[in-house]
Amino acid sequence: MVLISIFLIIIIYLHPISAVKCPSCIDICINTTSTSLSINESYCDLIIESAAVCKSELYVELIDTYPAVINYITAPSNALITGNADSVLVTTINIPLDIGNPYGSFIYDCYDEDLCNNKIVQKQYEELHVVNYTELTIKLTELLYNNQSISKRQPIECYNRNNQIEQCSINRNCQATLIIEQGRSDLLITTSISDRRPGSLVGLRLRSKSVGNDYKKITISYTCNKNRCNDPVIVRQIRQIFFDIGFINSKANSLKFLSIILFITCLIINICTRFMSY
Ligand SMILES: *[C@@H]1O[C@H](CO)[C@@H](O)[C@H](O)[C@H]1NC(C)=O
Ligand SMILES: *[C@@H]1O[C@H](CO)[C@@H](O)[C@H](O)[C@H]1NC(C)=O
Ligand SMILES: *[C@@H]1O[C@H](CO)[C@@H](O)[C@H](O)[C@H]1NC(C)=O
Ligand SMILES: *[C@@H]1O[C@H](CO)[C@@H](O)[C@H](O)[C@H]1NC(C)=O
């Protein structure tokens, strides 16, 4: 009983019940041709006085000139707060290269001050908005996309999980995932993937997750249908493209291949199972 009380006191001490003011706005139309995110306040006059978390979600088309819809949501109080009460911002940019247009989303959770979500979402929107996505799409297309119809295409070679070149069957595309964390080596995973899926088959997704001011992790993941398009050299070129437009702020340091880690893990498991079977 005493232990439980102490435990409870520690929990309450670690997670003071915060209460912040959050705007609650639903389905606001914004004009994506203007560079700043001007929100018509008349939609937002409902302010929740005692929310635990201010949660904002914004989805935007990045090339269309049509007005987009912005959706502000405030999560009511009983959301679980973990970590050091740091706000979390997740930005995702999708750039399909075969069909469709680029689009992005921001999801922001904060609880450190009243109306904490307004400025950050606005700033992110502005940073995203200055990029010329037509130009970006052209650059990525050159490296990753072969627009020939499937019947005319030759089977391609891809780097596999062991970072070795492998001949793929006609219906497979190459894939690469690059993980960039501050102060660490980049991590690269290469593989191939079947293209019998609905929707866009060739394209790139960049996902950036920031926690407070200190931690940031960026994951670039793409599927491509050009020969050896998940070559580490091409992955580096793509990293440089996003560095140049300011989406990545750390220069490329050394590159680690996950396959090495996987290989060592397999080796250890292998040795262990052999050892155990004796
Ligand atoms: C959007 O803004 C641009 C310039 O700021 C303007 O020319 C255009 O008419 C606006 N579109 C709509 C639908 O409000
Ligand atoms: C905000 O939206 C309301 C309702 O649609 C409209 O009457 C008002 O003029 C808008 N205000 C601005 C500044 O655009
Ligand atoms: C974006 O890039 C394209 C292709 O390079 C160019 O034609 C267009 O003028 C650029 N748009 C802006 C607003 O700079
Ligand atoms: C494929 O791309 C080339 C230029 O790279 C263009 O001339 C051609 O029209 C495109 N074909 C299709 C089917 O989009």
mmCIF file of C-alpha atoms and ligand atoms in Angstrom:
data_model
loop_
_atom_site.group_PDB
_atom_site.id
_atom_site.type_symbol
_atom_site.label_atom_id
_atom_site.label_comp_id
_atom_site.label_asym_id
_atom_site.label_seq_id
_atom_site.Cartn_x
_atom_site.Cartn_y
_atom_site.Cartn_z
ATOM 1 C CA MET A 1 0.000 0.000 0.000
ATOM 2 C CA VAL A 2 2.775 2.388 0.983
ATOM 3 C CA LEU A 3 4.645 1.396 -2.133
ATOM 4 C CA ILE A 4 1.618 2.069 -4.297
ATOM 5 C CA SER A 5 1.173 5.513 -2.736
ATOM 6 C CA ILE A 6 4.804 6.370 -3.353
ATOM 7 C CA PHE A 7 4.454 5.148 -6.896
ATOM 8 C CA LEU A 8 1.375 7.329 -7.424
ATOM 9 C CA ILE A 9 3.073 10.356 -5.916
ATOM 10 C CA ILE A 10 6.027 9.869 -8.255
ATOM 11 C CA ILE A 11 3.718 9.608 -11.241
ATOM 12 C CA ILE A 12 1.838 12.766 -10.257
ATOM 13 C CA TYR A 13 5.115 14.526 -9.627
ATOM 14 C CA LEU A 14 6.512 13.538 -13.000
ATOM 15 C CA HIS A 15 3.409 14.422 -14.934
ATOM 16 C CA PRO A 16 1.763 17.502 -13.490
ATOM 17 C CA ILE A 17 -1.728 17.768 -14.921
ATOM 18 C CA SER A 18 -1.326 20.599 -17.368
ATOM 19 C CA ALA A 19 -4.148 22.681 -18.684
ATOM 20 C CA VAL A 20 -3.640 24.894 -21.665
ATOM 21 C CA LYS A 21 -5.904 26.972 -23.836
ATOM 22 C CA CYS A 22 -6.311 25.585 -27.317
ATOM 23 C CA PRO A 23 -8.151 26.915 -30.311
ATOM 24 C CA SER A 24 -10.662 24.599 -31.840
ATOM 25 C CA CYS A 25 -11.263 25.248 -35.489
ATOM 26 C CA ILE A 26 -12.790 22.835 -37.942
ATOM 27 C CA ASP A 27 -12.333 22.572 -41.699
ATOM 28 C CA ILE A 28 -10.912 25.963 -42.405
ATOM 29 C CA CYS A 29 -10.299 26.743 -46.033
ATOM 30 C CA ILE A 30 -6.984 28.412 -46.752
ATOM 31 C CA ASN A 31 -5.750 29.824 -49.996
ATOM 32 C CA THR A 32 -2.609 27.833 -50.814
ATOM 33 C CA THR A 33 -1.483 30.338 -53.429
ATOM 34 C CA SER A 34 -0.645 32.828 -50.698
ATOM 35 C CA THR A 35 2.594 32.141 -48.828
ATOM 36 C CA SER A 36 1.350 32.675 -45.306
ATOM 37 C CA LEU A 37 -1.257 30.682 -43.528
ATOM 38 C CA SER A 38 -3.920 33.198 -42.701
ATOM 39 C CA ILE A 39 -6.628 31.562 -40.717
ATOM 40 C CA ASN A 40 -10.016 33.159 -40.651
ATOM 41 C CA GLU A 41 -10.370 33.572 -36.898
ATOM 42 C CA SER A 42 -14.121 33.524 -37.015
ATOM 43 C CA TYR A 43 -13.892 29.753 -37.341
ATOM 44 C CA CYS A 44 -11.659 29.507 -34.301
ATOM 45 C CA ASP A 45 -13.474 31.497 -31.658
ATOM 46 C CA LEU A 46 -14.165 28.349 -29.724
ATOM 47 C CA ILE A 47 -11.277 28.075 -27.304
ATOM 48 C CA ILE A 48 -11.039 25.067 -25.041
ATOM 49 C CA GLU A 49 -9.854 26.385 -21.691
ATOM 50 C CA SER A 50 -8.411 23.283 -20.097
ATOM 51 C CA ALA A 51 -7.107 20.845 -22.635
ATOM 52 C CA ALA A 52 -4.141 18.646 -21.785
ATOM 53 C CA VAL A 53 -2.763 18.744 -25.296
ATOM 54 C CA CYS A 54 -3.199 21.160 -28.173
ATOM 55 C CA LYS A 55 -3.281 18.960 -31.222
ATOM 56 C CA SER A 56 -3.105 20.427 -34.711
ATOM 57 C CA GLU A 57 -3.379 18.629 -37.984
ATOM 58 C CA LEU A 58 -2.914 20.223 -41.346
ATOM 59 C CA TYR A 59 -3.042 18.564 -44.755
ATOM 60 C CA VAL A 60 -2.014 20.483 -47.856
ATOM 61 C CA GLU A 61 -1.674 19.843 -51.540
ATOM 62 C CA LEU A 62 1.734 21.177 -52.488
ATOM 63 C CA ILE A 63 1.259 21.908 -56.175
ATOM 64 C CA ASP A 64 -2.447 22.537 -56.665
ATOM 65 C CA THR A 65 -3.491 26.143 -56.512
ATOM 66 C CA TYR A 66 -6.865 25.231 -55.117
ATOM 67 C CA PRO A 67 -7.552 26.362 -51.570
ATOM 68 C CA ALA A 68 -6.770 23.614 -49.096
ATOM 69 C CA VAL A 69 -8.604 22.654 -45.989
ATOM 70 C CA ILE A 70 -7.055 23.060 -42.585
ATOM 71 C CA ASN A 71 -8.310 21.173 -39.646
ATOM 72 C CA TYR A 72 -7.473 22.196 -36.110
ATOM 73 C CA ILE A 73 -8.320 19.672 -33.472
ATOM 74 C CA THR A 74 -7.930 20.021 -29.745
ATOM 75 C CA ALA A 75 -7.659 16.836 -27.823
ATOM 76 C CA PRO A 76 -9.497 16.909 -24.522
ATOM 77 C CA SER A 77 -7.782 16.428 -21.211
ATOM 78 C CA ASN A 78 -7.206 12.736 -20.544
ATOM 79 C CA ALA A 79 -4.550 12.237 -23.218
ATOM 80 C CA LEU A 80 -1.492 10.518 -21.785
ATOM 81 C CA ILE A 81 1.562 12.756 -21.581
ATOM 82 C CA THR A 82 4.833 10.902 -21.869
ATOM 83 C CA GLY A 83 8.419 12.074 -22.052
ATOM 84 C CA ASN A 84 9.602 15.398 -20.691
ATOM 85 C CA ALA A 85 6.563 17.424 -21.661
ATOM 86 C CA ASP A 86 8.203 18.196 -24.977
ATOM 87 C CA SER A 87 6.091 19.070 -27.939
ATOM 88 C CA VAL A 88 6.165 16.716 -30.914
ATOM 89 C CA LEU A 89 5.965 17.783 -34.537
ATOM 90 C CA VAL A 90 5.654 15.241 -37.331
ATOM 91 C CA THR A 91 5.866 16.537 -40.881
ATOM 92 C CA THR A 92 5.287 14.199 -43.812
ATOM 93 C CA ILE A 93 5.789 15.052 -47.461
ATOM 94 C CA ASN A 94 4.688 12.676 -50.170
ATOM 95 C CA ILE A 95 5.941 13.082 -53.719
ATOM 96 C CA PRO A 96 4.393 10.541 -56.074
ATOM 97 C CA LEU A 97 6.254 10.401 -59.392
ATOM 98 C CA ASP A 98 3.928 8.334 -61.553
ATOM 99 C CA ILE A 99 0.419 9.571 -60.731
ATOM 100 C CA GLY A 100 -0.887 12.354 -58.502
ATOM 101 C CA ASN A 101 0.582 15.509 -56.978
ATOM 102 C CA PRO A 102 2.798 16.140 -53.955
ATOM 103 C CA TYR A 103 1.013 16.611 -50.651
ATOM 104 C CA GLY A 104 2.063 17.174 -47.092
ATOM 105 C CA SER A 105 0.769 16.877 -43.570
ATOM 106 C CA PHE A 106 1.793 18.268 -40.187
ATOM 107 C CA ILE A 107 0.710 16.852 -36.893
ATOM 108 C CA TYR A 108 1.689 18.879 -33.876
ATOM 109 C CA ASP A 109 1.057 18.124 -30.204
ATOM 110 C CA CYS A 110 2.064 20.628 -27.554
ATOM 111 C CA TYR A 111 1.153 21.512 -23.999
ATOM 112 C CA ASP A 112 3.759 23.959 -22.773
ATOM 113 C CA GLU A 113 1.820 27.206 -23.160
ATOM 114 C CA ASP A 114 -1.568 28.554 -24.123
ATOM 115 C CA LEU A 115 -2.281 28.557 -27.862
ATOM 116 C CA CYS A 116 1.091 26.875 -28.452
ATOM 117 C CA ASN A 117 0.012 25.263 -31.705
ATOM 118 C CA ASN A 118 -0.799 28.348 -33.742
ATOM 119 C CA LYS A 119 2.642 29.688 -34.581
ATOM 120 C CA ILE A 120 4.445 26.395 -35.201
ATOM 121 C CA VAL A 121 1.968 25.115 -37.740
ATOM 122 C CA GLN A 122 2.058 28.491 -39.449
ATOM 123 C CA LYS A 123 5.876 28.451 -39.570
ATOM 124 C CA GLN A 124 6.002 24.894 -40.900
ATOM 125 C CA TYR A 125 3.484 25.756 -43.548
ATOM 126 C CA GLU A 126 5.558 28.736 -44.653
ATOM 127 C CA GLU A 127 8.782 26.692 -44.779
ATOM 128 C CA LEU A 128 7.102 24.048 -46.864
ATOM 129 C CA HIS A 129 5.458 26.555 -49.108
ATOM 130 C CA VAL A 130 8.629 28.244 -50.407
ATOM 131 C CA VAL A 131 9.833 25.061 -52.116
ATOM 132 C CA ASN A 132 9.224 24.717 -55.851
ATOM 133 C CA TYR A 133 7.692 21.229 -55.999
ATOM 134 C CA THR A 134 7.582 21.189 -59.783
ATOM 135 C CA GLU A 135 11.342 21.526 -59.826
ATOM 136 C CA LEU A 136 11.799 19.034 -56.999
ATOM 137 C CA THR A 137 9.608 16.498 -58.786
ATOM 138 C CA ILE A 138 11.627 16.915 -61.997
ATOM 139 C CA LYS A 139 14.898 16.268 -60.140
ATOM 140 C CA LEU A 140 13.548 13.176 -58.399
ATOM 141 C CA THR A 141 11.972 11.875 -61.611
ATOM 142 C CA GLU A 142 15.351 12.000 -63.384
ATOM 143 C CA LEU A 143 16.885 9.774 -60.729
ATOM 144 C CA LEU A 144 14.028 7.436 -59.910
ATOM 145 C CA TYR A 145 11.295 7.159 -62.489
ATOM 146 C CA ASN A 146 11.168 5.413 -65.838
ATOM 147 C CA ASN A 147 7.898 6.409 -67.523
ATOM 148 C CA GLN A 148 7.855 3.596 -70.088
ATOM 149 C CA SER A 149 4.885 1.287 -69.938
ATOM 150 C CA ILE A 150 5.455 -1.951 -68.047
ATOM 151 C CA SER A 151 5.290 -4.064 -71.244
ATOM 152 C CA LYS A 152 8.269 -2.195 -72.745
ATOM 153 C CA ARG A 153 10.363 -2.170 -69.621
ATOM 154 C CA GLN A 154 13.274 -4.485 -68.993
ATOM 155 C CA PRO A 155 13.582 -6.213 -65.621
ATOM 156 C CA ILE A 156 15.758 -4.060 -63.407
ATOM 157 C CA GLU A 157 18.544 -4.659 -60.921
ATOM 158 C CA CYS A 158 18.194 -3.472 -57.337
ATOM 159 C CA TYR A 159 20.376 -3.425 -54.260
ATOM 160 C CA ASN A 160 19.052 -6.012 -51.839
ATOM 161 C CA ARG A 161 19.077 -6.045 -48.027
ATOM 162 C CA ASN A 162 22.671 -7.203 -48.017
ATOM 163 C CA ASN A 163 23.643 -4.201 -50.135
ATOM 164 C CA GLN A 164 24.321 -6.460 -53.116
ATOM 165 C CA ILE A 165 23.035 -6.048 -56.661
ATOM 166 C CA GLU A 166 20.278 -8.471 -57.503
ATOM 167 C CA GLN A 167 18.308 -9.097 -60.688
ATOM 168 C CA CYS A 168 14.598 -8.506 -60.022
ATOM 169 C CA SER A 169 11.613 -9.976 -61.837
ATOM 170 C CA ILE A 170 9.680 -7.628 -64.138
ATOM 171 C CA ASN A 171 7.061 -6.702 -61.563
ATOM 172 C CA ARG A 172 9.466 -5.595 -58.861
ATOM 173 C CA ASN A 173 10.764 -2.102 -58.060
ATOM 174 C CA CYS A 174 13.729 -0.991 -55.987
ATOM 175 C CA GLN A 175 13.293 0.571 -52.596
ATOM 176 C CA ALA A 176 15.516 2.567 -50.241
ATOM 177 C CA THR A 177 15.005 3.928 -46.729
ATOM 178 C CA LEU A 178 17.463 6.412 -45.289
ATOM 179 C CA ILE A 179 17.306 7.332 -41.607
ATOM 180 C CA ILE A 180 19.017 10.535 -40.523
ATOM 181 C CA GLU A 181 19.454 11.368 -36.839
ATOM 182 C CA GLN A 182 21.509 14.217 -35.451
ATOM 183 C CA GLY A 183 24.895 13.092 -34.191
ATOM 184 C CA ARG A 184 24.646 9.631 -35.709
ATOM 185 C CA SER A 185 25.668 7.940 -38.920
ATOM 186 C CA ASP A 186 22.976 7.759 -41.543
ATOM 187 C CA LEU A 187 21.349 4.379 -41.754
ATOM 188 C CA LEU A 188 20.427 2.886 -45.133
ATOM 189 C CA ILE A 189 18.181 -0.058 -45.884
ATOM 190 C CA THR A 190 17.820 -1.184 -49.505
ATOM 191 C CA THR A 191 15.468 -3.809 -50.887
ATOM 192 C CA SER A 192 13.043 -4.520 -53.719
ATOM 193 C CA ILE A 193 9.271 -4.622 -53.599
ATOM 194 C CA SER A 194 6.442 -6.019 -55.705
ATOM 195 C CA ASP A 195 4.596 -3.364 -57.721
ATOM 196 C CA ARG A 196 1.215 -5.110 -57.579
ATOM 197 C CA ARG A 197 -0.221 -2.534 -55.216
ATOM 198 C CA PRO A 198 -2.948 0.058 -55.781
ATOM 199 C CA GLY A 199 -2.154 3.776 -56.093
ATOM 200 C CA SER A 200 1.158 5.409 -56.835
ATOM 201 C CA LEU A 201 3.962 2.862 -57.316
ATOM 202 C CA VAL A 202 6.939 5.130 -57.759
ATOM 203 C CA GLY A 203 7.498 7.990 -55.382
ATOM 204 C CA LEU A 204 9.182 9.358 -52.305
ATOM 205 C CA ARG A 205 8.121 10.131 -48.767
ATOM 206 C CA LEU A 206 9.996 12.286 -46.312
ATOM 207 C CA ARG A 207 8.966 12.102 -42.684
ATOM 208 C CA SER A 208 10.469 14.371 -40.080
ATOM 209 C CA LYS A 209 9.851 13.992 -36.371
ATOM 210 C CA SER A 210 10.988 16.644 -33.910
ATOM 211 C CA VAL A 211 10.677 16.274 -30.157
ATOM 212 C CA GLY A 212 11.254 19.537 -28.304
ATOM 213 C CA ASN A 213 14.239 21.455 -29.639
ATOM 214 C CA ASP A 214 16.853 18.754 -29.300
ATOM 215 C CA TYR A 215 15.805 15.640 -31.118
ATOM 216 C CA LYS A 216 15.065 15.264 -34.790
ATOM 217 C CA LYS A 217 14.772 12.182 -36.938
ATOM 218 C CA ILE A 218 14.230 12.261 -40.685
ATOM 219 C CA THR A 219 13.278 9.220 -42.709
ATOM 220 C CA ILE A 220 13.423 9.346 -46.492
ATOM 221 C CA SER A 221 11.820 6.369 -48.116
ATOM 222 C CA TYR A 222 11.301 5.806 -51.804
ATOM 223 C CA THR A 223 10.261 3.240 -54.382
ATOM 224 C CA CYS A 224 11.748 3.606 -57.871
ATOM 225 C CA ASN A 225 11.731 1.720 -61.179
ATOM 226 C CA LYS A 226 15.000 2.723 -62.835
ATOM 227 C CA ASN A 227 17.884 0.292 -63.014
ATOM 228 C CA ARG A 228 19.838 0.275 -59.700
ATOM 229 C CA CYS A 229 17.992 3.379 -58.531
ATOM 230 C CA ASN A 230 18.488 2.425 -54.869
ATOM 231 C CA ASP A 231 22.252 2.563 -55.319
ATOM 232 C CA PRO A 232 23.815 4.243 -52.232
ATOM 233 C CA VAL A 233 25.280 6.856 -54.608
ATOM 234 C CA ILE A 234 21.786 7.849 -55.739
ATOM 235 C CA VAL A 235 20.514 7.827 -52.157
ATOM 236 C CA ARG A 236 23.261 10.354 -51.363
ATOM 237 C CA GLN A 237 22.245 12.528 -54.312
ATOM 238 C CA ILE A 238 18.665 12.524 -53.059
ATOM 239 C CA ARG A 239 19.823 13.408 -49.572
ATOM 240 C CA GLN A 240 21.738 16.344 -51.090
ATOM 241 C CA ILE A 241 18.619 17.558 -52.957
ATOM 242 C CA PHE A 242 16.718 17.762 -49.655
ATOM 243 C CA PHE A 243 19.720 19.314 -47.920
ATOM 244 C CA ASP A 244 19.826 22.029 -50.598
ATOM 245 C CA ILE A 245 16.182 23.001 -50.053
ATOM 246 C CA GLY A 246 16.673 23.052 -46.281
ATOM 247 C CA PHE A 247 14.597 20.006 -45.303
ATOM 248 C CA ILE A 248 17.697 18.342 -43.869
ATOM 249 C CA ASN A 249 20.119 20.448 -41.863
ATOM 250 C CA SER A 250 22.919 17.994 -41.126
ATOM 251 C CA LYS A 251 25.514 17.204 -43.784
ATOM 252 C CA ALA A 252 25.936 13.588 -44.814
ATOM 253 C CA ASN A 253 28.319 11.844 -42.469
ATOM 254 C CA SER A 254 29.289 8.231 -42.762
ATOM 255 C CA LEU A 255 26.718 5.771 -43.961
ATOM 256 C CA LYS A 256 25.891 2.572 -42.168
ATOM 257 C CA PHE A 257 24.063 -0.269 -43.771
ATOM 258 C CA LEU A 258 21.458 -1.964 -41.702
ATOM 259 C CA SER A 259 22.300 -5.220 -43.426
ATOM 260 C CA ILE A 260 25.601 -5.297 -41.533
ATOM 261 C CA ILE A 261 23.718 -5.125 -38.253
ATOM 262 C CA LEU A 262 21.231 -7.706 -39.499
ATOM 263 C CA PHE A 263 24.088 -9.906 -40.621
ATOM 264 C CA ILE A 264 25.776 -9.736 -37.227
ATOM 265 C CA THR A 265 22.459 -10.382 -35.475
ATOM 266 C CA CYS A 266 21.863 -13.396 -37.732
ATOM 267 C CA LEU A 267 25.365 -14.603 -37.054
ATOM 268 C CA ILE A 268 24.905 -14.332 -33.298
ATOM 269 C CA ILE A 269 21.510 -16.049 -33.432
ATOM 270 C CA ASN A 270 23.025 -18.709 -35.656
ATOM 271 C CA ILE A 271 25.929 -19.314 -33.285
ATOM 272 C CA CYS A 272 23.595 -19.330 -30.283
ATOM 273 C CA THR A 273 21.175 -21.837 -31.821
ATOM 274 C CA ARG A 274 24.062 -24.103 -32.782
ATOM 275 C CA PHE A 275 25.505 -23.774 -29.329
ATOM 276 C CA MET A 276 22.137 -24.536 -27.712
ATOM 277 C CA SER A 277 21.536 -27.588 -29.887
ATOM 278 C CA TYR A 278 24.683 -29.273 -28.587
HETATM 279 C C1 LIG B 1 -5.773 33.221 -53.544
HETATM 280 O O1 LIG B 1 -4.799 34.236 -53.387
HETATM 281 C C2 LIG B 1 -4.324 34.759 -54.630
HETATM 282 C C3 LIG B 1 -3.216 35.766 -54.337
HETATM 283 O O2 LIG B 1 -2.959 35.950 -53.003
HETATM 284 C C4 LIG B 1 -5.504 35.407 -55.373
HETATM 285 O O3 LIG B 1 -5.073 35.940 -56.614
HETATM 286 C C5 LIG B 1 -6.597 34.354 -55.598
HETATM 287 O O4 LIG B 1 -7.729 34.967 -56.197
HETATM 288 C C6 LIG B 1 -7.004 33.714 -54.292
HETATM 289 N N1 LIG B 1 -7.926 32.594 -54.561
HETATM 290 C C7 LIG B 1 -9.040 32.383 -53.847
HETATM 291 C C8 LIG B 1 -9.853 31.217 -54.280
HETATM 292 O O5 LIG B 1 -9.361 33.064 -52.887
HETATM 293 C C1 LIG B 2 -14.244 34.885 -42.205
HETATM 294 O O1 LIG B 2 -15.326 34.004 -42.524
HETATM 295 C C2 LIG B 2 -16.588 34.601 -42.325
HETATM 296 C C3 LIG B 2 -17.663 33.515 -42.555
HETATM 297 O O2 LIG B 2 -17.436 32.831 -43.773
HETATM 298 C C4 LIG B 2 -16.751 35.807 -43.261
HETATM 299 O O3 LIG B 2 -18.011 36.422 -43.057
HETATM 300 C C5 LIG B 2 -15.633 36.815 -42.970
HETATM 301 O O4 LIG B 2 -15.694 37.893 -43.884
HETATM 302 C C6 LIG B 2 -14.269 36.138 -43.074
HETATM 303 N N1 LIG B 2 -13.218 37.066 -42.623
HETATM 304 C C7 LIG B 2 -12.116 37.272 -43.328
HETATM 305 C C8 LIG B 2 -11.141 38.236 -42.723
HETATM 306 O O5 LIG B 2 -11.880 36.735 -44.409
HETATM 307 C C1 LIG B 3 9.365 26.182 -60.500
HETATM 308 O O1 LIG B 3 10.211 25.417 -61.318
HETATM 309 C C2 LIG B 3 9.750 25.266 -62.650
HETATM 310 C C3 LIG B 3 10.665 24.261 -63.344
HETATM 311 O O2 LIG B 3 12.007 24.516 -63.114
HETATM 312 C C4 LIG B 3 9.723 26.634 -63.324
HETATM 313 O O3 LIG B 3 9.260 26.509 -64.662
HETATM 314 C C5 LIG B 3 8.800 27.558 -62.513
HETATM 315 O O4 LIG B 3 8.831 28.842 -63.063
HETATM 316 C C6 LIG B 3 9.217 27.595 -61.066
HETATM 317 N N1 LIG B 3 8.206 28.309 -60.313
HETATM 318 C C7 LIG B 3 8.511 29.300 -59.484
HETATM 319 C C8 LIG B 3 7.371 29.929 -58.776
HETATM 320 O O5 LIG B 3 9.648 29.662 -59.292
HETATM 321 C C1 LIG B 4 8.317 10.052 -70.851
HETATM 322 O O1 LIG B 4 9.305 11.060 -70.600
HETATM 323 C C2 LIG B 4 9.811 11.667 -71.785
HETATM 324 C C3 LIG B 4 10.880 12.666 -71.370
HETATM 325 O O2 LIG B 4 11.700 12.160 -70.382
HETATM 326 C C4 LIG B 4 8.675 12.351 -72.542
HETATM 327 O O3 LIG B 4 9.169 12.911 -73.740
HETATM 328 C C5 LIG B 4 7.588 11.333 -72.844
HETATM 329 O O4 LIG B 4 6.484 12.003 -73.428
HETATM 330 C C6 LIG B 4 7.134 10.633 -71.577
HETATM 331 N N1 LIG B 4 6.186 9.576 -71.922
HETATM 332 C C7 LIG B 4 5.043 9.383 -71.258
HETATM 333 C C8 LIG B 4 4.229 8.239 -71.696
HETATM 334 O O5 LIG B 4 4.676 10.127 -70.331
#
